[in-house]
């Protein structure tokens, strides 16, 4: 353990083993499918559309209802009768229900639900549901969907464009007019998913009580809880009538389980008709077919560059394919990185057009690094293109354009406030770690021998602790009613001390394997001067008892900056109460005391001390001995509400995240000249996530983010035929395994503590998922430099390389 300035040992900063692992490694995890939380639960199967686009002419449920063991069958009629469309993030005439009602708009869209005594019976009966479809032309290509004669997905809308906004900051036109060079790149980023080990799971119960209907739902939902008003709005009940419970263990999410809420509504309605609780567990095919995915994006980056190679302005066009519906919180992916759209560079003028387009694909949602992978693929590719046109080394060009080390806090033109950093030093550390000059010389020699080797670099600003106010940017400022703004990066925590001095900390972040319990215990133990075993973290979630707000949840790397800050504020209050109680025993003033090693002692006379548990016992057993103006309480609930997270201004600027870390990454690749197989030979990275809370966990997050990015770079793509039929099994949807992830990884850390969080920590779970795909693309283009090809899309594999080389000849 490290020590603080008073020589006390500290747990924060140490690579302590995860508290969560023993149960998981020995098969004692408690996932929802292992639990039977409600008696008499029935089982559901979902009937899904085999067509990407069709009118629903009729749905015959009678044969399924007559099947032995079936308790209820519901279809579009029951959905329309009982549910309302989900409230959208913006006004768009594209109603979204948990099933198709008038139409089906993607393969896999639910049409009916069969509830029976067991899954086998439910699935057998589901095959008896007959749906009469009137087939319609489908459109899955983003560019084709916005053409005037494109098939219209929503008859209530005039176009497939759900949202279209243009923003201008600074003197864009003037800067382009005087630019020494204008460089343009057009790029396509693929749709890919999260593929967690555990798919969606829901157990829902609808009960009609004296004060109206109540819904209790167990699910592996991970937040954000802004979906609670969306879900209650569809159910037609108040948020207080909706109770969500999340088990302690969640087999991964990476964002995707935020999209489970349509199935919560659907299973709640099924329960209403069955008169009993209903369980539904998604299988792998259903997950790939119809759960959610990160959005695919077409983008154009145009840069105004001066004679010294400095990028002075950007003109950016994003066209986002959000699938069949504008599923809340979309169009979030377009705006999550709004404040950091200029990345790590000093760019003073920006124009941005953002469009969200509906197509006959599965609706999109959160996916690790959401918005960042797409942004940086375009930005870092165009930076390489600028270097190529100028004849500069790509790293040197980036160094020339970096935000300077003494400039923090740094304001971007779009409203982001980069809280801390030293980008120049981080890139220098990357060059030292790779011996960059030697590496480039060796690669040049290898290419002279005919070998296809190359390296690519990406530098990205990693946003964390999202300010949900950015979603408001999808609505023009004149249409945002005064007094109805949205903002916030708030996180809640509750800390209590029992009569024996055991401290419980109840978290609202709903983790999915990141180790929140481990770090929370470290922070609480440090703050209260206790051994680890005296702290008990609790991570299961119950909206009726766990403190939460609409911004709560596990997304955009919120835990380290926000939840730990709330812990510090709560434990400060607990510490103050403990000192008062100990002061009674020690006949000392509270401000004379300190909490160390399970003791409360007089700082100037360490031999005068009492045990922490004895001081806690005073509050519980002898509150009459406390001063008259002191509340006998060892309970503290804190909400960390950073003032830097504001609603968008009337000029559409927003600090879209609280914290901004930094990643500089260099990837070395080799391409087989016969098969064109791409092999990653080595990855070197420098990460700045502010104060390091647990280096072991950060290392795990970096490794995981790199492999997630590897999937998007080389393997994963939710491919659709022109007729709208999707990839739906792992036979076609390739996910990287350990075999593809065995390349050497050299990680370095730079620490620039954040001034806006209580411990100086920033998020660190998404950076490499943003930087790695484009770093691979840059490396592949470098390896093929002799062939004069340009990488404009992902994923890259042998067929793509073959096509590129064939075209270039």
CSV table of N, CA and C in Angstrom, one decimal, residues 356-495:
chain,number,residue,atom,x,y,z
A,356,UNK,N,-29.7,11.9,-38.5
A,356,UNK,CA,-30.1,10.6,-38.1
A,356,UNK,C,-31.1,10.1,-39.1
A,357,UNK,N,-30.8,8.9,-39.6
A,357,UNK,CA,-31.6,8.3,-40.7
A,357,UNK,C,-32.2,7.0,-40.3
A,358,UNK,N,-33.5,6.7,-40.5
A,358,UNK,CA,-34.0,5.4,-40.3
A,358,UNK,C,-33.9,4.5,-41.5
A,359,UNK,N,-33.7,3.3,-41.3
A,359,UNK,CA,-33.6,2.2,-42.3
A,359,UNK,C,-34.1,0.9,-41.8
A,360,UNK,N,-34.2,-0.1,-42.6
A,360,UNK,CA,-34.7,-1.4,-42.2
A,360,UNK,C,-33.7,-2.2,-41.6
A,361,UNK,N,-33.0,-1.7,-40.6
A,361,UNK,CA,-32.1,-2.4,-39.8
A,361,UNK,C,-32.5,-2.3,-38.3
A,362,UNK,N,-31.9,-3.2,-37.5
A,362,UNK,CA,-32.2,-3.2,-36.1
A,362,UNK,C,-31.9,-1.8,-35.5
A,363,UNK,N,-32.8,-1.3,-34.6
A,363,UNK,CA,-32.5,0.0,-34.0
A,363,UNK,C,-31.2,0.0,-33.2
A,364,UNK,N,-30.5,1.1,-33.2
A,364,UNK,CA,-29.2,1.3,-32.6
A,364,UNK,C,-29.3,1.8,-31.2
A,365,UNK,N,-28.2,1.8,-30.5
A,365,UNK,CA,-28.1,2.3,-29.1
A,365,UNK,C,-26.7,2.4,-28.7
A,366,UNK,N,-26.4,2.2,-27.4
A,366,UNK,CA,-25.1,2.4,-26.9
A,366,UNK,C,-24.2,1.2,-27.2
A,367,UNK,N,-23.0,1.5,-27.5
A,367,UNK,CA,-22.0,0.4,-27.7
A,367,UNK,C,-20.6,1.0,-27.3
A,368,UNK,N,-19.8,0.3,-26.5
A,368,UNK,CA,-18.6,0.8,-25.9
A,368,UNK,C,-17.9,1.9,-26.7
A,369,UNK,N,-17.8,3.0,-26.1
A,369,UNK,CA,-17.2,4.2,-26.7
A,369,UNK,C,-18.1,4.9,-27.7
A,370,UNK,N,-19.4,4.7,-27.5
A,370,UNK,CA,-20.4,5.1,-28.5
A,370,UNK,C,-20.2,6.6,-28.9
A,371,UNK,N,-20.2,6.8,-30.2
A,371,UNK,CA,-19.9,8.1,-30.8
A,371,UNK,C,-18.4,8.4,-30.9
A,372,UNK,N,-17.6,7.8,-30.1
A,372,UNK,CA,-16.2,8.1,-30.2
A,372,UNK,C,-15.5,7.3,-31.2
A,373,UNK,N,-15.9,6.0,-31.4
A,373,UNK,CA,-15.3,5.2,-32.5
A,373,UNK,C,-15.5,5.9,-33.8
A,374,UNK,N,-16.8,6.3,-34.0
A,374,UNK,CA,-17.1,6.9,-35.3
A,374,UNK,C,-16.4,8.2,-35.5
A,375,UNK,N,-16.4,9.1,-34.5
A,375,UNK,CA,-15.8,10.4,-34.6
A,375,UNK,C,-14.3,10.3,-35.0
A,376,UNK,N,-13.6,9.4,-34.2
A,376,UNK,CA,-12.1,9.4,-34.3
A,376,UNK,C,-11.7,8.6,-35.6
A,377,UNK,N,-12.6,7.7,-36.1
A,377,UNK,CA,-12.2,7.1,-37.3
A,377,UNK,C,-12.1,8.1,-38.4
A,378,UNK,N,-13.0,9.1,-38.5
A,378,UNK,CA,-13.0,10.1,-39.5
A,378,UNK,C,-11.9,11.1,-39.2
A,379,UNK,N,-11.8,11.6,-37.9
A,379,UNK,CA,-10.8,12.7,-37.6
A,379,UNK,C,-9.4,12.2,-37.8
A,380,UNK,N,-9.1,11.0,-37.3
A,380,UNK,CA,-7.7,10.5,-37.3
A,380,UNK,C,-7.3,10.0,-38.7
A,381,UNK,N,-8.3,9.6,-39.5
A,381,UNK,CA,-8.0,9.3,-40.9
A,381,UNK,C,-7.7,10.5,-41.7
A,382,UNK,N,-8.4,11.6,-41.4
A,382,UNK,CA,-8.1,12.8,-42.2
A,382,UNK,C,-6.8,13.4,-41.8
A,383,UNK,N,-6.4,13.3,-40.5
A,383,UNK,CA,-5.1,13.7,-40.1
A,383,UNK,C,-4.0,13.0,-40.8
A,384,UNK,N,-4.2,11.7,-41.0
A,384,UNK,CA,-3.2,10.9,-41.7
A,384,UNK,C,-3.2,11.4,-43.2
A,385,UNK,N,-4.3,11.7,-43.7
A,385,UNK,CA,-4.4,12.2,-45.1
A,385,UNK,C,-3.7,13.5,-45.3
A,386,UNK,N,-3.9,14.4,-44.3
A,386,UNK,CA,-3.1,15.7,-44.4
A,386,UNK,C,-1.6,15.5,-44.3
A,387,UNK,N,-1.2,14.6,-43.4
A,387,UNK,CA,0.2,14.3,-43.4
A,387,UNK,C,0.8,13.7,-44.7
A,388,UNK,N,0.0,12.9,-45.3
A,388,UNK,CA,0.4,12.2,-46.5
A,388,UNK,C,0.5,13.3,-47.6
A,389,UNK,N,-0.5,14.2,-47.7
A,389,UNK,CA,-0.4,15.2,-48.8
A,389,UNK,C,0.7,16.2,-48.5
A,390,UNK,N,1.0,16.5,-47.3
A,390,UNK,CA,2.1,17.4,-47.0
A,390,UNK,C,3.5,16.7,-47.0
A,391,UNK,N,3.5,15.4,-47.1
A,391,UNK,CA,4.8,14.7,-47.0
A,391,UNK,C,5.4,14.7,-45.6
A,392,UNK,N,4.5,14.8,-44.6
A,392,UNK,CA,5.0,14.8,-43.2
A,392,UNK,C,4.8,13.5,-42.6
A,393,UNK,N,5.6,13.2,-41.5
A,393,UNK,CA,5.3,12.1,-40.7
A,393,UNK,C,4.0,12.2,-39.9
A,394,UNK,N,3.2,11.2,-39.9
A,394,UNK,CA,1.9,11.4,-39.2
A,394,UNK,C,1.9,11.8,-37.7
A,395,UNK,N,2.9,11.3,-37.0
A,395,UNK,CA,3.1,11.6,-35.6
A,395,UNK,C,3.5,13.1,-35.5
A,396,UNK,N,4.5,13.5,-36.3
A,396,UNK,CA,4.9,14.9,-36.2
A,396,UNK,C,3.8,15.9,-36.6
A,397,UNK,N,3.0,15.5,-37.5
A,397,UNK,CA,1.8,16.4,-37.9
A,397,UNK,C,0.9,16.6,-36.7
A,398,UNK,N,0.7,15.4,-36.0
A,398,UNK,CA,-0.2,15.5,-34.8
A,398,UNK,C,0.4,16.3,-33.7
A,399,UNK,N,1.7,16.1,-33.5
A,399,UNK,CA,2.4,16.9,-32.4
A,399,UNK,C,2.3,18.4,-32.7
A,400,UNK,N,2.4,18.8,-33.9
A,400,UNK,CA,2.3,20.2,-34.3
A,400,UNK,C,0.9,20.8,-34.0
A,401,UNK,N,-0.1,19.9,-34.0
A,401,UNK,CA,-1.5,20.4,-33.8
A,401,UNK,C,-2.1,20.2,-32.4
A,402,UNK,N,-1.3,19.5,-31.6
A,402,UNK,CA,-1.9,19.2,-30.2
A,402,UNK,C,-2.2,20.4,-29.4
A,403,UNK,N,-3.2,20.3,-28.5
A,403,UNK,CA,-3.4,21.3,-27.5
A,403,UNK,C,-2.2,21.4,-26.6
A,404,UNK,N,-1.7,22.6,-26.4
A,404,UNK,CA,-0.5,22.7,-25.7
A,404,UNK,C,-0.6,22.4,-24.2
A,405,UNK,N,0.5,21.9,-23.6
A,405,UNK,CA,0.5,21.4,-22.3
A,405,UNK,C,0.1,22.4,-21.2
A,406,UNK,N,0.3,23.7,-21.4
A,406,UNK,CA,0.0,24.7,-20.4
A,406,UNK,C,-1.4,25.3,-20.7
A,407,UNK,N,-2.2,24.7,-21.5
A,407,UNK,CA,-3.5,25.4,-21.9
A,407,UNK,C,-4.7,24.9,-21.1
A,408,UNK,N,-4.5,24.0,-20.1
A,408,UNK,CA,-5.7,23.4,-19.5
A,408,UNK,C,-6.1,24.3,-18.2
A,409,UNK,N,-7.4,24.4,-18.0
A,409,UNK,CA,-8.5,23.8,-18.7
A,409,UNK,C,-8.6,24.5,-20.1
A,410,UNK,N,-8.9,23.7,-21.1
A,410,UNK,CA,-8.9,24.1,-22.5
A,410,UNK,C,-10.3,24.1,-23.0
A,411,UNK,N,-10.8,25.2,-23.6
A,411,UNK,CA,-12.1,25.3,-24.2
A,411,UNK,C,-12.1,25.0,-25.6
A,412,UNK,N,-13.0,24.1,-26.1
A,412,UNK,CA,-13.1,23.8,-27.5
A,412,UNK,C,-14.2,24.7,-28.1
A,413,UNK,N,-14.2,24.9,-29.4
A,413,UNK,CA,-15.2,25.8,-30.0
A,413,UNK,C,-16.6,25.3,-29.8
A,414,UNK,N,-16.8,24.0,-29.6
A,414,UNK,CA,-18.2,23.4,-29.4
A,414,UNK,C,-18.7,23.4,-28.0
A,415,UNK,N,-17.8,23.9,-27.0
A,415,UNK,CA,-18.2,24.0,-25.6
A,415,UNK,C,-17.6,23.1,-24.7
A,416,UNK,N,-16.8,22.1,-25.2
A,416,UNK,CA,-16.1,21.2,-24.2
A,416,UNK,C,-15.1,21.9,-23.4
A,417,UNK,N,-14.9,21.5,-22.2
A,417,UNK,CA,-13.9,22.1,-21.3
A,417,UNK,C,-13.0,20.9,-20.9
A,418,UNK,N,-11.8,20.8,-21.6
A,418,UNK,CA,-10.9,19.7,-21.2
A,418,UNK,C,-10.3,20.1,-19.9
A,419,UNK,N,-10.5,19.2,-18.9
A,419,UNK,CA,-10.2,19.6,-17.5
A,419,UNK,C,-8.7,19.6,-17.2
A,420,UNK,N,-8.0,18.6,-17.7
A,420,UNK,CA,-6.5,18.5,-17.5
A,420,UNK,C,-5.9,17.6,-18.5
A,421,UNK,N,-4.6,17.7,-18.6
A,421,UNK,CA,-3.9,16.9,-19.6
A,421,UNK,C,-2.5,17.4,-19.9
A,422,UNK,N,-1.7,16.5,-20.5
A,422,UNK,CA,-0.4,16.9,-21.1
A,422,UNK,C,-0.2,16.0,-22.3
A,423,UNK,N,-0.9,16.4,-23.4
A,423,UNK,CA,-0.9,15.6,-24.6
A,423,UNK,C,0.5,15.5,-25.2
A,424,UNK,N,1.2,16.6,-25.2
A,424,UNK,CA,2.6,16.6,-25.7
A,424,UNK,C,3.5,15.6,-25.0
A,425,UNK,N,3.4,15.6,-23.7
A,425,UNK,CA,4.2,14.7,-23.0
A,425,UNK,C,3.8,13.2,-23.2
A,426,UNK,N,2.5,13.0,-23.4
A,426,UNK,CA,2.0,11.6,-23.6
A,426,UNK,C,2.5,11.1,-25.0
A,427,UNK,N,2.5,12.0,-26.0
A,427,UNK,CA,3.0,11.5,-27.3
A,427,UNK,C,4.5,11.3,-27.3
A,428,UNK,N,5.2,12.2,-26.5
A,428,UNK,CA,6.7,11.9,-26.4
A,428,UNK,C,6.9,10.6,-25.7
A,429,UNK,N,6.2,10.3,-24.7
A,429,UNK,CA,6.3,9.0,-24.0
A,429,UNK,C,6.0,7.8,-25.0
A,430,UNK,N,5.0,8.0,-25.9
A,430,UNK,CA,4.7,7.0,-26.9
A,430,UNK,C,5.9,6.8,-27.8
A,431,UNK,N,6.5,7.9,-28.2
A,431,UNK,CA,7.7,7.8,-29.2
A,431,UNK,C,8.8,7.1,-28.5
A,432,UNK,N,9.1,7.4,-27.2
A,432,UNK,CA,10.2,6.8,-26.5
A,432,UNK,C,9.9,5.3,-26.3
A,433,UNK,N,8.7,4.9,-26.0
A,433,UNK,CA,8.3,3.5,-25.7
A,433,UNK,C,8.5,2.7,-27.0
A,434,UNK,N,8.3,3.2,-28.1
A,434,UNK,CA,8.3,2.5,-29.4
A,434,UNK,C,9.7,2.6,-30.1
A,435,UNK,N,10.5,3.5,-29.6
A,435,UNK,CA,11.7,3.9,-30.3
A,435,UNK,C,11.4,4.2,-31.7
A,436,UNK,N,10.5,5.2,-31.9
A,436,UNK,CA,9.8,5.4,-33.1
A,436,UNK,C,10.7,5.6,-34.3
A,437,UNK,N,11.8,6.3,-34.2
A,437,UNK,CA,12.7,6.5,-35.4
A,437,UNK,C,13.2,5.2,-35.9
A,438,UNK,N,13.7,4.4,-34.9
A,438,UNK,CA,14.2,3.0,-35.3
A,438,UNK,C,13.1,2.2,-35.9
A,439,UNK,N,11.9,2.2,-35.4
A,439,UNK,CA,10.8,1.4,-35.9
A,439,UNK,C,10.5,1.8,-37.3
A,440,UNK,N,10.4,3.1,-37.6
A,440,UNK,CA,10.1,3.6,-39.0
A,440,UNK,C,11.2,3.2,-40.0
A,441,UNK,N,12.4,3.3,-39.5
A,441,UNK,CA,13.6,2.9,-40.4
A,441,UNK,C,13.5,1.4,-40.7
A,442,UNK,N,13.2,0.5,-39.7
A,442,UNK,CA,13.1,-0.9,-39.9
A,442,UNK,C,12.0,-1.2,-40.8
A,443,UNK,N,10.8,-0.5,-40.7
A,443,UNK,CA,9.7,-0.8,-41.5
A,443,UNK,C,10.0,-0.4,-43.0
A,444,UNK,N,10.7,0.7,-43.2
A,444,UNK,CA,11.1,1.1,-44.5
A,444,UNK,C,11.9,0.0,-45.2
A,445,UNK,N,12.9,-0.5,-44.4
A,445,UNK,CA,13.8,-1.6,-44.9
A,445,UNK,C,12.9,-2.8,-45.3
A,446,UNK,N,12.0,-3.1,-44.4
A,446,UNK,CA,11.2,-4.3,-44.7
A,446,UNK,C,10.3,-4.1,-45.9
A,447,UNK,N,9.8,-2.9,-46.1
A,447,UNK,CA,8.9,-2.7,-47.3
A,447,UNK,C,9.8,-2.7,-48.6
A,448,UNK,N,11.0,-2.3,-48.4
A,448,UNK,CA,11.9,-2.3,-49.6
A,448,UNK,C,12.2,-3.8,-50.0
A,449,UNK,N,12.1,-4.7,-49.1
A,449,UNK,CA,12.2,-6.2,-49.4
A,449,UNK,C,10.9,-6.8,-49.9
A,450,UNK,N,9.8,-5.9,-50.0
A,450,UNK,CA,8.6,-6.4,-50.4
A,450,UNK,C,7.6,-6.9,-49.3
A,451,UNK,N,8.0,-6.7,-48.1
A,451,UNK,CA,7.1,-7.0,-47.0
A,451,UNK,C,6.0,-6.0,-46.8
A,452,UNK,N,4.8,-6.4,-46.4
A,452,UNK,CA,3.7,-5.5,-46.2
A,452,UNK,C,3.6,-5.2,-44.7
A,453,UNK,N,4.4,-4.3,-44.2
A,453,UNK,CA,4.4,-4.0,-42.7
A,453,UNK,C,4.1,-2.5,-42.6
A,454,UNK,N,3.5,-2.1,-41.5
A,454,UNK,CA,3.3,-0.7,-41.3
A,454,UNK,C,2.9,-0.4,-39.8
A,455,UNK,N,2.9,0.9,-39.5
A,455,UNK,CA,2.4,1.3,-38.2
A,455,UNK,C,1.4,2.4,-38.3
A,456,UNK,N,0.5,2.5,-37.4
A,456,UNK,CA,-0.5,3.6,-37.4
A,456,UNK,C,-0.7,4.1,-36.0
A,457,UNK,N,-0.9,5.4,-35.9
A,457,UNK,CA,-1.0,6.1,-34.6
A,457,UNK,C,-2.4,6.7,-34.6
A,458,UNK,N,-2.9,6.8,-33.4
A,458,UNK,CA,-4.1,7.6,-33.1
A,458,UNK,C,-4.0,8.3,-31.8
A,459,UNK,N,-4.4,9.5,-31.7
A,459,UNK,CA,-4.4,10.2,-30.4
A,459,UNK,C,-5.9,10.7,-30.2
A,460,UNK,N,-6.4,10.4,-29.1
A,460,UNK,CA,-7.9,10.7,-28.9
A,460,UNK,C,-8.1,11.2,-27.5
A,461,UNK,N,-9.0,12.1,-27.4
A,461,UNK,CA,-9.5,12.6,-26.1
A,461,UNK,C,-10.6,11.7,-25.7
A,462,UNK,N,-10.5,11.1,-24.5
A,462,UNK,CA,-11.5,10.2,-24.0
A,462,UNK,C,-12.5,10.8,-23.1
A,463,UNK,N,-13.7,11.1,-23.5
A,463,UNK,CA,-14.7,11.7,-22.6
A,463,UNK,C,-15.2,10.7,-21.6
A,464,UNK,N,-15.5,11.2,-20.4
A,464,UNK,CA,-16.1,10.3,-19.4
A,464,UNK,C,-17.0,11.1,-18.5
A,465,UNK,N,-18.0,10.5,-17.9
A,465,UNK,CA,-19.0,11.1,-17.0
A,465,UNK,C,-19.8,12.1,-17.9
A,466,UNK,N,-20.5,11.4,-18.8
A,466,UNK,CA,-21.3,12.2,-19.8
A,466,UNK,C,-22.3,13.2,-19.1
A,467,UNK,N,-22.4,14.3,-19.7
A,467,UNK,CA,-23.4,15.3,-19.3
A,467,UNK,C,-24.6,15.1,-20.2
A,468,UNK,N,-25.7,14.5,-19.7
A,468,UNK,CA,-26.8,14.1,-20.5
A,468,UNK,C,-27.5,15.3,-21.2
A,469,UNK,N,-27.1,16.5,-20.9
A,469,UNK,CA,-27.6,17.7,-21.6
A,469,UNK,C,-27.3,17.7,-23.1
A,470,UNK,N,-26.3,16.9,-23.5
A,470,UNK,CA,-26.0,17.0,-24.9
A,470,UNK,C,-27.1,16.5,-25.8
A,471,UNK,N,-28.0,15.6,-25.3
A,471,UNK,CA,-29.1,15.1,-26.1
A,471,UNK,C,-30.0,16.2,-26.5
A,472,UNK,N,-30.1,17.3,-25.8
A,472,UNK,CA,-30.9,18.4,-26.2
A,472,UNK,C,-30.5,19.1,-27.4
A,473,UNK,N,-29.2,18.9,-27.9
A,473,UNK,CA,-28.7,19.5,-29.1
A,473,UNK,C,-29.5,19.0,-30.3
A,474,UNK,N,-30.1,17.8,-30.3
A,474,UNK,CA,-30.9,17.4,-31.4
A,474,UNK,C,-32.1,18.2,-31.7
A,475,UNK,N,-32.5,19.0,-30.7
A,475,UNK,CA,-33.6,20.0,-30.8
A,475,UNK,C,-33.1,21.4,-31.0
A,476,UNK,N,-33.5,22.1,-32.0
A,476,UNK,CA,-33.0,23.5,-32.1
A,476,UNK,C,-33.3,24.3,-30.9
A,477,UNK,N,-32.4,25.3,-30.5
A,477,UNK,CA,-32.5,26.0,-29.3
A,477,UNK,C,-33.8,26.8,-29.2
A,478,UNK,N,-34.3,27.2,-30.3
A,478,UNK,CA,-35.6,28.0,-30.2
A,478,UNK,C,-36.8,27.1,-29.9
A,479,UNK,N,-36.6,25.8,-30.1
A,479,UNK,CA,-37.7,24.8,-29.8
A,479,UNK,C,-37.5,24.1,-28.4
A,480,UNK,N,-36.4,24.5,-27.7
A,480,UNK,CA,-36.2,24.0,-26.3
A,480,UNK,C,-36.9,24.9,-25.4
A,481,UNK,N,-38.0,24.5,-24.7
A,481,UNK,CA,-38.7,25.5,-23.9
A,481,UNK,C,-37.9,25.9,-22.7
A,482,UNK,N,-37.9,27.2,-22.4
A,482,UNK,CA,-37.2,27.7,-21.2
A,482,UNK,C,-37.7,27.0,-19.9
A,483,UNK,N,-36.7,26.7,-19.1
A,483,UNK,CA,-37.1,26.0,-17.8
A,483,UNK,C,-37.3,24.5,-18.0
A,484,UNK,N,-37.1,24.0,-19.2
A,484,UNK,CA,-37.3,22.5,-19.4
A,484,UNK,C,-35.9,22.0,-19.9
A,485,UNK,N,-34.8,22.6,-19.6
A,485,UNK,CA,-33.5,22.2,-20.0
A,485,UNK,C,-33.2,20.9,-19.3
A,486,UNK,N,-32.2,20.2,-19.9
A,486,UNK,CA,-31.7,18.9,-19.3
A,486,UNK,C,-30.2,19.0,-19.2
A,487,UNK,N,-29.7,18.6,-18.1
A,487,UNK,CA,-28.2,18.5,-17.9
A,487,UNK,C,-27.9,17.5,-16.8
A,488,UNK,N,-26.6,17.3,-16.5
A,488,UNK,CA,-26.3,16.5,-15.4
A,488,UNK,C,-25.3,15.4,-15.6
A,489,UNK,N,-24.5,15.2,-14.6
A,489,UNK,CA,-23.6,14.1,-14.5
A,489,UNK,C,-23.7,13.6,-13.0
A,490,UNK,N,-24.9,13.6,-12.5
A,490,UNK,CA,-25.0,13.3,-11.0
A,490,UNK,C,-24.9,11.8,-10.8
A,491,UNK,N,-24.3,11.5,-9.6
A,491,UNK,CA,-24.3,10.1,-9.2
A,491,UNK,C,-24.6,10.1,-7.7
A,492,UNK,N,-25.3,9.0,-7.2
A,492,UNK,CA,-25.7,8.9,-5.8
A,492,UNK,C,-25.0,7.7,-5.2
A,493,UNK,N,-24.9,7.8,-3.8
A,493,UNK,CA,-24.3,6.7,-3.0
A,493,UNK,C,-24.9,6.8,-1.6
A,494,UNK,N,-25.0,5.7,-1.0
A,494,UNK,CA,-25.5,5.7,0.4
A,494,UNK,C,-24.5,4.9,1.3
A,495,UNK,N,-24.0,5.5,2.4
A,495,UNK,CA,-23.1,4.9,3.2
A,495,UNK,C,-23.7,4.8,4.6
